[in-house]
Amino acid sequence: MNIYLKLVLLCLFMVLFASGSLYYFVNEESRQTLETQIAVRLERQSSFAVSSIDRFIFERLIDIKQLAQDPILTREDKIDTAVVADRLKELKLKNPLYESISFFDNNRLRVADSENNKVGETHALEGYWKKIDGDHEVVMDIDRSESLQKVVFHFASVVRNDYGERLGVIVSRVDVNKMHEIIEEILVQDSLMQVKNVDLIDRDGFLLYSNHNPEGLLTQKYDQAEVLKYFKETDEHYHEFDDKLYFYTKETGYSSYAGSDWAMIIAVPREVAYKPVYELRFQVLLTLIPVILLSVVLALLIARFFVKPIVSLTNVAQQMAKGDLDAHLKYRGSDEIGKLAESFSKMAATIKLKIKEQEDANAELNAINERIETKYAQINEQKIEIELQRDQIEMQNSALNEAFNEIEKQNKAITASINYAERIQRSTLPDHEIFNQYFPKSFVLYKPRDIVSGDFYWFDEVEKENEKYLVIAVGDCTGHGVPGGFMSMLGNNLLTTIVSLASITDPMEILKEINDDIRKMLHQDSQVENSRDGMELSLCTINLKTKQLFYAGAGRPLYLFREGQFIECKGDRASLGGVTAIQRKKNTIGELNLQVHQFYLQENDVIYLFSDGYKDQFGGEDGRVYSSKRFKNLLYKIHQKPMEKQRELLAQELENWKDGRKQTDDIVVLGFKV
């Protein structure tokens, strides 16, 4: 390929590259600018809509707090239902926003209602009653009203007299369409309203508002699970999925109202959002076509003008390459090619001079090589001497290694003696494969405070009267280290004898047998002053056919999470073995009064048995105990995650809480999912 064609192609390439770069830049910049504008606009509108909803809820909560302080409701004498009913009607007239206002006594009996709906009937323990009967004074939720038979906001507040005594609960109801009107009033101002989907969801993903699926309120979840998962796992507020742009706004609360963890998601079709970009791209393309054609003509003319002197310069260079350093270019121009011809002549003269200098340098280099060979011989002699010194050093290192190996051997022997007891204890723990046959989704977090542990876990399969049972136990023995280890092995052996060998499956009977055996083995009676050794134990028996669970606990509870609800089966205030001061004072040594809890397991139930070591761990900034409340909240937060992930999160939370402190107590946490 000659230089003329190359120059033409170069010019064409530069034109095409510049045009393509311009086209790409205009397309990308316009797309990013438009995307940013849409994102800012919709984020501003959705944030304003969510903030308006929070302000609306905050104002209603303030209203219900003020209604709860009404003098008619807070009188200490007997409630006059007629007077209360008239007062509620009067309050509703002053607040036409509310659908109805009701007053309930402490047993959820509807004493009065502004609309006389279901007066004298008891409300079911569901919805806002679960919160108001707990530790909340003022609550809000969205649900179908028993009295109005439609979806409403419920705003409830506890009514107390001047002495702080609870007299009842006042409840106001607002049609959920009031919130929808707020959303639509704000978002209808946008020109994209006709083509975008707007959804307001709660923390569990259920629809609270939808302009394209109004029938799914409170009954259906947001149908784009992948989109929702992406926004929950990142800090981004918008992203492109498939053929739509999604904008995500999280509820932030208003004033003292912290919010209910709601979120608004707006989806806009990509072809609608980027339509201006497509139109601009087409206009740029129409402009570039004639520019490219004109550039081709100019490239041909320019190439012809520059090629002729370059060909002459090429011939001179070929003559010089063959050794003719006297060749010259007959070109007298003052441009760059003329300067290049002059430079070629100077280069030929310089090359002649450099050849002479190179010959002189070669002679000097030969002399240097001779001196280097002499130095090389001297270096070889020094190398031999260094190798002799290295051998002496290796002999010294060998002696040091022998001494180090002897010390290491003694250290291993000492360490083996210390760890021997721990290996024996671990060998008595049950094989987890038995448990995995029936509950493959499970984990055990087992962390002794010292080398051996006073906490233990135990389970085994038992067949009795043609029925198969799985007996599970978690024990917390008195003491740590070696004393605790002895007690844990004693508890393990007693469970094996009573359950596996004697086939006893009743939890209360098992715990009584263990209590009697410990007291008998350790000679615990009313005359023994220092015999306080014993254990706390949570134990459950599962009928593997009927899925019925029987639980009894001596000092330890059982936690159950079912469909997002938390259920605690509290263990009785008792200990297996041991003589406490209270038992000695009440003369109840040896007595064991336990209660058996029973229920049927359901799919996705998550159950935890544990010792008290986790909640009693000291840590945090102030060196406080972790506490049962914080432990319950942690389990509630992670109970829906995979079991192995739960174990990792529990271990990580423990290390973060300890913050370098020593472990306070032995720890066992056993969890499984049905």
XYZ file of C-alpha atoms in Angstrom:
674
model
C 0.000 0.000 0.000
C 1.616 3.302 -1.152
C 1.791 6.437 0.942
C -0.863 8.237 -1.120
C -3.497 5.642 -0.190
C -2.296 5.582 3.407
C -2.612 9.364 3.707
C -6.113 9.275 2.221
C -7.145 6.539 4.656
C -5.599 8.474 7.563
C -7.611 11.574 6.731
C -10.782 9.515 6.388
C -10.091 7.747 9.671
C -9.601 11.057 11.506
C -12.857 12.422 10.070
C -14.792 9.260 10.939
C -13.221 9.096 14.393
C -14.054 12.736 15.135
C -17.606 12.287 13.824
C -18.121 9.074 15.769
C -16.719 10.629 18.945
C -18.990 13.631 18.544
C -21.982 11.385 17.917
C -21.162 9.217 20.939
C -20.516 12.230 23.183
C -23.753 13.968 22.208
C -25.729 10.734 22.678
C -24.205 9.866 26.066
C -24.206 13.381 27.471
C -27.809 14.004 26.440
C -28.849 10.633 27.850
C -27.061 11.188 31.176
C -28.366 14.764 31.426
C -31.933 13.663 30.742
C -31.597 10.729 33.139
C -30.316 13.047 35.873
C -33.139 15.530 35.248
C -35.781 12.790 35.385
C -34.198 11.313 38.512
C -34.028 14.687 40.290
C -37.574 15.597 39.268
C -39.183 12.308 40.266
C -37.063 11.973 43.415
C -38.122 15.483 44.479
C -41.794 14.690 43.834
C -41.708 11.259 45.502
C -39.774 12.662 48.485
C -42.346 15.433 48.823
C -45.189 12.902 48.547
C -43.656 10.616 51.199
C -42.910 13.616 53.449
C -46.514 14.793 53.052
C -47.779 11.340 54.053
C -45.514 11.367 57.131
C -46.754 14.842 58.052
C -50.356 13.668 57.582
C -49.738 10.679 59.908
C -47.858 12.873 62.423
C -50.780 15.309 62.603
C -53.269 12.460 63.150
C -51.057 11.041 65.941
C -51.033 14.475 67.595
C -54.839 14.550 67.238
C -55.323 11.136 68.887
C -52.988 12.101 71.742
C -55.108 15.207 72.380
C -58.360 13.183 72.157
C -56.936 10.779 74.762
C -56.614 13.714 77.185
C -60.244 14.801 76.799
C -61.737 15.445 80.298
C -64.863 13.388 79.514
C -62.697 10.311 78.893
C -60.206 10.754 81.739
C -62.689 11.096 84.596
C -61.992 8.714 87.434
C -65.598 7.913 88.297
C -67.722 5.352 86.447
C -67.903 5.922 82.680
C -71.277 7.147 81.389
C -71.494 5.509 77.925
C -74.158 7.936 76.702
C -72.021 10.963 77.655
C -68.933 9.379 76.058
C -70.900 8.584 72.874
C -72.152 12.185 72.626
C -68.617 13.440 73.167
C -67.250 11.176 70.387
C -69.919 12.425 67.963
C -69.022 15.990 68.882
C -65.317 15.294 68.278
C -66.093 13.740 64.883
C -68.105 16.798 63.838
C -65.081 18.952 64.683
C -62.839 16.564 62.720
C -64.773 15.550 59.550
C -61.603 13.878 58.250
C -62.298 10.867 60.512
C -64.665 8.091 59.431
C -65.448 7.204 63.041
C -64.096 7.459 66.606
C -64.464 4.673 69.202
C -63.687 4.238 72.890
C -62.754 0.774 74.256
C -62.228 -0.398 77.812
C -59.111 -2.309 78.847
C -60.671 -5.616 77.703
C -61.132 -4.317 74.093
C -64.921 -3.946 74.654
C -66.310 -1.129 72.458
C -67.955 1.153 75.034
C -69.005 3.911 72.618
C -68.689 4.860 68.933
C -69.411 8.076 67.059
C -71.387 6.048 64.480
C -72.899 3.556 67.010
C -71.137 0.714 65.148
C -70.712 -2.593 67.054
C -71.100 -1.016 70.489
C -70.889 -3.657 73.210
C -68.763 -6.042 71.093
C -65.214 -7.082 71.898
C -62.548 -6.314 69.277
C -60.275 -9.180 68.155
C -56.674 -9.154 69.408
C -55.085 -8.242 66.076
C -53.692 -5.275 64.184
C -53.060 -2.251 66.375
C -54.308 -4.059 69.522
C -51.174 -6.211 69.597
C -49.070 -3.050 69.827
C -51.306 -1.071 72.186
C -51.604 -4.075 74.538
C -47.808 -4.307 74.537
C -45.574 -1.400 75.493
C -46.878 1.270 73.071
C -48.942 4.260 74.195
C -49.816 5.592 70.717
C -49.869 3.448 67.544
C -50.893 3.612 63.894
C -51.567 0.891 61.346
C -53.431 0.308 58.075
C -55.939 -2.541 58.013
C -59.557 -3.406 57.197
C -61.848 -1.956 59.881
C -64.141 -4.404 61.721
C -66.849 -1.753 62.078
C -66.551 0.070 58.714
C -65.589 -2.946 56.554
C -63.086 -1.023 54.456
C -59.359 -0.245 54.533
C -58.580 2.632 56.892
C -55.837 4.199 58.988
C -56.217 3.264 62.670
C -54.863 5.813 65.169
C -55.048 4.491 68.740
C -53.944 5.963 72.070
C -54.115 4.737 75.657
C -56.388 6.871 77.886
C -55.077 7.421 81.422
C -56.356 9.371 84.403
C -54.342 11.910 86.394
C -52.752 9.069 88.391
C -51.440 7.347 85.270
C -53.951 4.497 85.533
C -55.089 3.059 82.220
C -58.832 3.654 81.672
C -59.145 2.415 78.095
C -58.179 3.061 74.462
C -59.537 5.662 72.010
C -59.349 4.813 68.295
C -59.932 7.075 65.266
C -60.238 5.885 61.675
C -59.311 7.715 58.461
C -60.138 6.376 54.992
C -56.895 5.244 53.299
C -58.067 7.096 50.164
C -57.101 10.324 51.982
C -53.458 9.221 51.682
C -54.026 8.268 48.017
C -55.394 11.769 47.362
C -52.187 13.265 48.807
C -50.028 11.117 46.508
C -52.065 11.775 43.369
C -52.344 15.519 44.044
C -48.532 15.766 44.077
C -47.625 13.320 41.295
C -50.393 14.330 38.837
C -48.412 17.528 38.180
C -45.792 15.474 36.303
C -46.191 15.055 32.522
C -45.095 11.406 32.833
C -48.056 10.585 35.135
C -49.955 8.835 32.319
C -47.133 6.365 31.579
C -45.508 5.683 34.944
C -46.384 3.162 37.657
C -46.448 4.481 41.248
C -46.414 2.061 44.201
C -46.216 2.730 47.956
C -45.191 -0.357 49.961
C -44.716 -1.183 53.640
C -41.646 -2.791 55.218
C -42.827 -6.274 54.200
C -43.450 -5.267 50.582
C -47.287 -5.154 50.712
C -48.994 -2.500 48.593
C -50.324 0.568 50.426
C -51.002 2.494 47.185
C -50.799 1.593 43.479
C -52.074 3.551 40.494
C -52.004 0.401 38.327
C -53.084 -2.289 40.838
C -55.589 -0.674 43.278
C -57.212 -4.059 44.028
C -54.006 -5.399 45.611
C -53.858 -3.071 48.616
C -52.716 -4.905 51.786
C -53.289 -8.292 50.042
C -50.572 -8.380 47.384
C -46.845 -7.692 47.529
C -44.896 -5.533 45.099
C -44.537 -7.715 41.993
C -40.959 -6.692 41.055
C -39.022 -8.602 43.728
C -35.684 -8.230 41.923
C -36.062 -4.441 41.779
C -37.004 -4.218 45.476
C -34.080 -6.448 46.498
C -31.619 -4.314 44.514
C -32.676 -1.040 46.173
C -32.646 -2.579 49.664
C -29.067 -3.843 49.173
C -27.654 -0.594 47.697
C -27.741 3.131 48.443
C -28.900 4.062 44.929
C -32.213 5.845 44.380
C -32.769 4.895 40.748
C -31.728 2.097 38.405
C -32.603 0.651 35.002
C -34.120 -2.831 34.812
C -35.128 -4.406 31.485
C -37.113 -1.710 29.630
C -37.944 0.597 32.559
C -36.306 3.174 34.846
C -37.119 2.667 38.550
C -36.939 5.446 41.183
C -36.866 4.478 44.890
C -37.652 6.809 47.819
C -37.408 5.686 51.466
C -39.667 7.102 54.187
C -37.706 9.373 56.567
C -40.387 10.408 59.053
C -41.654 13.808 60.133
C -40.770 15.643 63.340
C -41.126 13.149 66.249
C -42.753 10.541 63.990
C -39.915 8.217 62.916
C -41.888 6.590 60.106
C -43.000 3.021 59.446
C -40.210 2.019 57.003
C -42.408 2.588 53.912
C -41.001 3.175 50.442
C -42.293 4.638 47.154
C -41.232 3.111 43.809
C -41.900 4.879 40.475
C -41.369 3.037 37.162
C -41.096 4.894 33.817
C -40.776 3.101 30.396
C -37.333 3.649 28.932
C -38.571 4.554 25.439
C -40.703 7.341 26.919
C -37.948 8.688 29.190
C -35.269 8.664 26.451
C -37.457 9.817 23.528
C -35.729 13.268 23.332
C -32.340 11.476 23.166
C -33.458 9.340 20.222
C -34.683 12.412 18.335
C -31.415 14.314 18.978
C -29.373 11.277 17.865
C -31.227 11.206 14.516
C -30.656 14.930 13.921
C -26.914 14.605 14.614
C -26.654 11.663 12.201
C -28.331 13.660 9.389
C -25.824 16.484 9.968
C -22.727 14.232 9.929
C -23.424 12.496 6.565
C -22.690 15.530 4.270
C -19.705 16.464 6.476
C -18.170 13.012 5.925
C -18.703 13.174 2.107
C -17.016 16.606 1.875
C -14.138 15.326 4.013
C -13.465 12.477 1.542
C -12.971 14.965 -1.343
C -10.659 17.163 0.740
C -8.639 14.106 1.831
C -7.908 13.170 -1.826
C -6.690 16.696 -2.701
C -4.550 17.114 0.407
C -2.932 13.695 -0.001
C -1.881 14.463 -3.606
C -0.259 17.749 -2.539
C 1.899 16.159 0.173
C 2.849 12.838 -1.448
C 5.187 13.991 -4.276
C 8.070 15.427 -2.135
C 7.754 12.511 0.272
C 8.410 10.029 -2.611
C 11.610 11.918 -3.515
C 12.707 11.858 0.121
C 12.108 8.098 0.195
C 14.496 7.523 -2.785
C 17.297 9.468 -1.049
C 16.787 7.442 2.142
C 17.112 4.185 0.172
C 20.475 5.335 -1.329
C 21.774 6.177 2.158
C 20.651 2.787 3.378
C 22.890 1.182 0.711
C 25.929 3.125 2.028
C 25.864 6.222 -0.202
C 26.118 8.875 2.496
C 26.755 11.592 -0.174
C 23.212 11.394 -1.615
C 21.180 14.673 -1.422
C 17.507 15.615 -1.924
C 16.921 18.307 -4.582
C 14.121 20.120 -2.789
C 14.484 23.785 -1.853
C 11.219 24.420 -0.027
C 11.180 26.137 3.366
C 8.472 23.916 4.781
C 8.926 20.847 6.979
C 9.886 18.612 4.019
C 12.652 21.111 3.017
C 13.900 21.106 6.601
C 13.774 17.301 6.573
C 15.961 17.219 3.373
C 18.525 19.500 5.042
C 18.430 17.293 8.137
C 19.152 14.209 5.989
C 22.354 15.858 4.682
C 23.472 16.773 8.191
C 22.593 13.263 9.350
C 24.897 11.713 6.702
C 27.817 13.837 7.916
C 27.078 12.995 11.498
C 26.927 9.265 10.724
C 30.425 9.430 9.141
C 31.751 11.059 12.305
C 29.951 8.538 14.547
C 31.469 5.602 12.643
C 34.949 6.934 13.383
C 34.070 7.481 17.038
C 32.629 3.946 17.256
C 35.881 2.412 16.000
C 37.811 4.289 18.711
C 35.263 3.202 21.326
C 35.628 -0.472 20.313
C 39.382 -0.339 20.949
C 38.820 1.174 24.398
C 36.126 -1.440 25.124
C 38.582 -4.286 24.452
C 40.949 -2.835 27.039
C 38.106 -2.603 29.572
C 37.171 -6.277 28.956
C 40.710 -7.348 29.878
C 40.501 -5.438 33.181
C 37.068 -7.016 33.900
C 38.466 -10.530 33.468
C 41.138 -9.759 36.050
C 38.503 -8.496 38.520
C 36.391 -11.600 37.873
C 39.238 -13.862 38.992
C 39.576 -11.847 42.227
C 35.804 -12.104 42.870
C 35.946 -15.916 42.507
C 38.545 -16.090 45.253
C 36.359 -13.945 47.529
C 33.366 -16.203 46.721
C 35.217 -19.304 47.970
C 35.998 -17.553 51.269
C 32.349 -16.458 51.682
C 31.119 -20.046 51.103
C 33.391 -21.276 53.925
C 31.887 -18.658 56.272
C 28.376 -19.676 55.151
C 29.042 -23.321 56.082
C 30.079 -22.251 59.595
C 26.889 -20.195 59.970
C 24.744 -23.166 58.811
C 26.353 -25.369 61.492
C 25.465 -22.766 64.145
C 21.899 -22.537 62.806
C 21.569 -26.318 62.972
C 22.463 -26.284 66.669
C 19.931 -23.506 67.312
C 17.241 -25.449 65.439
C 17.818 -28.534 67.567
C 17.366 -26.456 70.725
C 14.233 -24.818 69.299
C 12.754 -28.208 68.330
C 13.258 -29.489 71.883
C 11.472 -26.446 73.330
C 8.648 -26.821 70.805
C 8.307 -30.530 71.668
C 7.903 -29.712 75.368
C 5.383 -26.950 74.587
C 3.278 -29.335 72.480
C 3.238 -31.882 75.293
C 2.001 -29.265 77.771
C -0.634 -27.990 75.320
C -1.831 -31.530 74.595
C -2.403 -32.156 78.306
C -4.435 -28.945 78.632
C -6.597 -29.695 75.587
C -7.152 -33.396 76.354
C -10.098 -32.687 78.641
C -11.696 -30.468 75.957
C -11.421 -33.249 73.326
C -13.084 -35.719 75.674
C -15.941 -33.290 76.306
C -16.471 -32.567 72.610
C -16.543 -36.290 71.848
C -19.650 -36.595 74.063
C -21.577 -33.979 72.062
C -24.163 -35.509 69.687
C -23.655 -36.068 65.966
C -25.377 -33.221 64.112
C -26.319 -35.555 61.219
C -29.100 -37.054 63.393
C -30.593 -33.600 63.738
C -30.123 -32.781 60.037
C -32.215 -35.811 59.003
C -35.327 -34.017 60.265
C -34.261 -30.369 60.377
C -31.580 -29.766 57.713
C -31.960 -26.017 58.214
C -30.289 -25.667 61.606
C -27.142 -24.452 63.366
C -25.338 -24.671 66.718
C -23.186 -21.809 68.070
C -20.958 -23.483 70.725
C -18.367 -21.166 72.359
C -16.816 -22.259 75.692
C -15.459 -19.441 77.817
C -12.422 -21.541 78.812
C -11.024 -24.683 77.175
C -13.830 -26.860 78.566
C -17.435 -25.698 78.805
C -20.160 -25.742 81.444
C -22.823 -25.402 78.703
C -23.842 -28.289 76.451
C -26.417 -29.342 73.882
C -27.935 -32.787 73.376
C -30.406 -34.488 71.020
C -31.333 -38.024 70.057
C -34.014 -39.961 68.155
C -36.218 -42.261 70.286
C -38.804 -44.821 69.137
C -41.600 -45.520 71.609
C -44.950 -47.283 71.068
C -44.438 -47.262 67.273
C -43.916 -43.483 67.350
C -40.641 -41.702 66.653
C -39.611 -38.713 68.773
C -36.718 -36.253 68.578
C -35.637 -35.006 72.018
C -33.590 -31.754 72.048
C -31.951 -30.102 75.068
C -29.649 -27.163 75.857
C -28.101 -27.055 79.329
C -26.339 -24.346 81.372
C -24.398 -25.813 84.318
C -23.043 -23.989 87.346
C -19.416 -22.964 87.127
C -16.893 -22.657 84.302
C -13.829 -24.560 83.169
C -13.208 -27.994 84.667
C -16.054 -27.887 87.309
C -18.542 -26.767 84.679
C -17.185 -29.390 82.290
C -17.812 -32.170 84.847
C -21.403 -30.997 85.344
C -22.040 -30.741 81.568
C -20.773 -34.307 81.022
C -22.960 -35.447 83.932
C -26.011 -33.810 82.299
C -25.123 -35.341 78.924
C -24.819 -38.843 80.417
C -28.072 -38.492 82.400
C -29.973 -37.507 79.217
C -28.527 -40.499 77.380
C -29.537 -42.848 80.214
C -33.035 -41.422 80.755
C -34.011 -40.764 77.120
C -31.932 -42.977 74.835
C -31.822 -46.043 77.101
C -35.013 -45.739 79.184
C -37.075 -44.286 76.266
C -38.657 -41.572 78.429
C -39.972 -38.771 76.193
C -42.180 -36.646 78.485
C -40.221 -33.381 79.083
C -41.430 -32.872 82.650
C -40.654 -36.482 83.593
C -37.173 -36.230 82.034
C -36.343 -33.040 83.972
C -37.589 -34.549 87.249
C -35.469 -37.668 86.664
C -32.391 -35.507 86.010
C -33.097 -33.438 89.141
C -33.443 -36.561 91.300
C -30.312 -38.198 89.826
C -28.138 -35.078 90.330
C -29.264 -34.679 93.912
C -28.671 -38.371 94.555
C -25.206 -38.438 92.923
C -24.020 -35.241 94.640
C -25.666 -36.121 98.006
C -27.670 -32.918 98.044
C -30.050 -32.753 100.999
C -31.038 -30.237 103.646
C -27.887 -30.884 105.705
C -25.437 -30.109 102.885
C -24.604 -26.425 103.076
C -22.253 -26.048 100.100
C -23.900 -28.344 97.545
C -25.136 -25.748 95.060
C -23.984 -27.487 91.891
C -26.756 -27.979 89.339
C -27.928 -26.831 85.958
C -30.638 -24.973 84.068
C -32.101 -26.912 81.137
C -34.519 -26.220 78.272
C -35.892 -29.422 76.737
C -38.408 -30.170 73.992
C -39.775 -33.405 72.548
C -41.049 -33.451 68.936
C -43.424 -36.149 67.691
C -41.905 -36.640 64.220
C -45.176 -37.973 62.834
C -47.692 -35.424 64.175
C -45.168 -32.512 64.353
C -46.389 -31.783 67.917
C -43.785 -30.164 70.188
C -43.794 -30.526 74.007
C -41.529 -28.113 75.907
C -40.509 -27.750 79.547
C -37.763 -25.560 80.923
C -35.932 -25.269 84.198
C -34.722 -21.687 84.187
C -34.353 -21.482 80.382
C -36.955 -20.343 77.796
C -37.808 -21.344 74.214
C -38.187 -18.683 71.465
C -40.464 -19.257 68.456
C -40.826 -17.025 65.365
C -43.933 -17.776 63.321
C -44.960 -15.697 60.307
C -43.058 -12.670 61.588
C -44.478 -12.973 65.131
C -42.380 -13.651 68.222
C -43.575 -16.215 70.809
C -41.698 -16.860 74.064
C -42.272 -20.010 76.128
C -40.795 -19.006 79.478
C -39.030 -21.627 81.535
C -40.063 -22.158 85.152
C -37.977 -20.526 87.885
C -36.224 -23.720 88.918
C -32.852 -25.454 88.775
C -32.005 -29.136 88.344
C -29.996 -30.098 91.427
C -28.367 -27.578 93.748
C -29.642 -26.067 96.996
C -30.411 -22.362 96.856
C -31.030 -20.028 99.790
C -34.689 -19.611 98.716
C -35.249 -23.384 98.645
C -33.675 -23.776 102.071
C -35.764 -20.910 103.497
C -39.062 -22.248 102.059
C -38.106 -25.867 102.885
C -38.707 -26.905 99.235
C -35.403 -28.725 98.693
C -35.845 -31.396 96.025
C -39.246 -30.163 94.842
C -39.614 -29.424 91.115
C -42.824 -27.823 89.804
C -42.736 -27.436 86.040
C -45.176 -26.513 83.300
C -45.279 -28.261 79.896
C -46.004 -26.124 76.821
C -47.260 -27.843 73.685
C -48.105 -26.729 70.161
C -48.033 -28.064 66.615
C -45.110 -27.056 64.414
C -45.884 -25.215 61.178
C -43.808 -24.839 58.063
C -41.158 -22.064 58.302
C -41.370 -21.970 62.136
C -37.961 -20.927 63.556
C -37.124 -22.172 67.087
C -34.190 -21.272 69.377
C -32.875 -22.949 72.553
C -29.929 -21.289 74.312
C -27.979 -20.771 77.512
C -27.712 -17.364 79.224
C -24.101 -16.773 78.152
C -24.923 -14.646 75.095
C -27.234 -12.189 76.857
C -24.878 -11.911 79.892
C -21.810 -10.955 77.831
C -20.273 -7.644 78.926
C -19.334 -5.200 76.172
C -20.383 -2.152 74.224
C -19.100 1.351 74.906
C -20.145 1.295 78.606
C -19.214 -2.318 79.412
C -22.848 -3.346 80.010
C -24.429 -6.771 79.584
C -25.906 -7.549 76.159
C -29.398 -8.131 77.754
C -32.336 -10.363 76.823
C -34.099 -7.524 75.001
C -31.161 -6.888 72.693
C -30.802 -10.648 72.112
C -34.492 -10.956 71.159
C -34.207 -8.013 68.780
C -31.145 -9.573 67.139
C -32.953 -12.909 66.614
C -36.008 -11.084 65.229
C -33.775 -9.214 62.792
C -31.964 -12.324 61.464
C -34.486 -15.159 61.915
C -35.542 -15.184 58.251
C -31.952 -15.523 56.967
C -30.337 -18.925 56.174
C -29.365 -20.825 59.311
C -25.624 -20.897 58.602
C -25.758 -17.163 57.914
C -27.551 -16.680 61.266
C -24.700 -18.483 63.029
C -22.153 -16.191 61.344
C -24.144 -13.068 62.268
C -24.518 -14.211 65.912
C -20.774 -14.868 66.171
C -19.937 -11.547 64.481
C -22.324 -9.578 66.740
C -20.755 -11.245 69.819
C -17.232 -10.266 68.753
C -18.310 -6.692 67.974
C -20.048 -6.405 71.366
C -17.059 -7.844 73.280
C -14.755 -5.324 71.569
C -11.642 -7.092 72.822
C -13.044 -8.013 76.246
C -12.801 -11.528 77.663
C -15.814 -13.805 77.182
C -18.019 -13.640 80.310
C -19.683 -17.060 80.246
C -19.992 -20.238 78.190
C -22.346 -19.834 75.205
C -24.657 -22.251 73.384
C -27.314 -21.174 70.842
C -29.220 -23.892 68.929
C -31.641 -22.901 66.179
C -33.645 -24.833 63.603
C -36.283 -24.099 60.976
C -39.236 -26.371 60.183
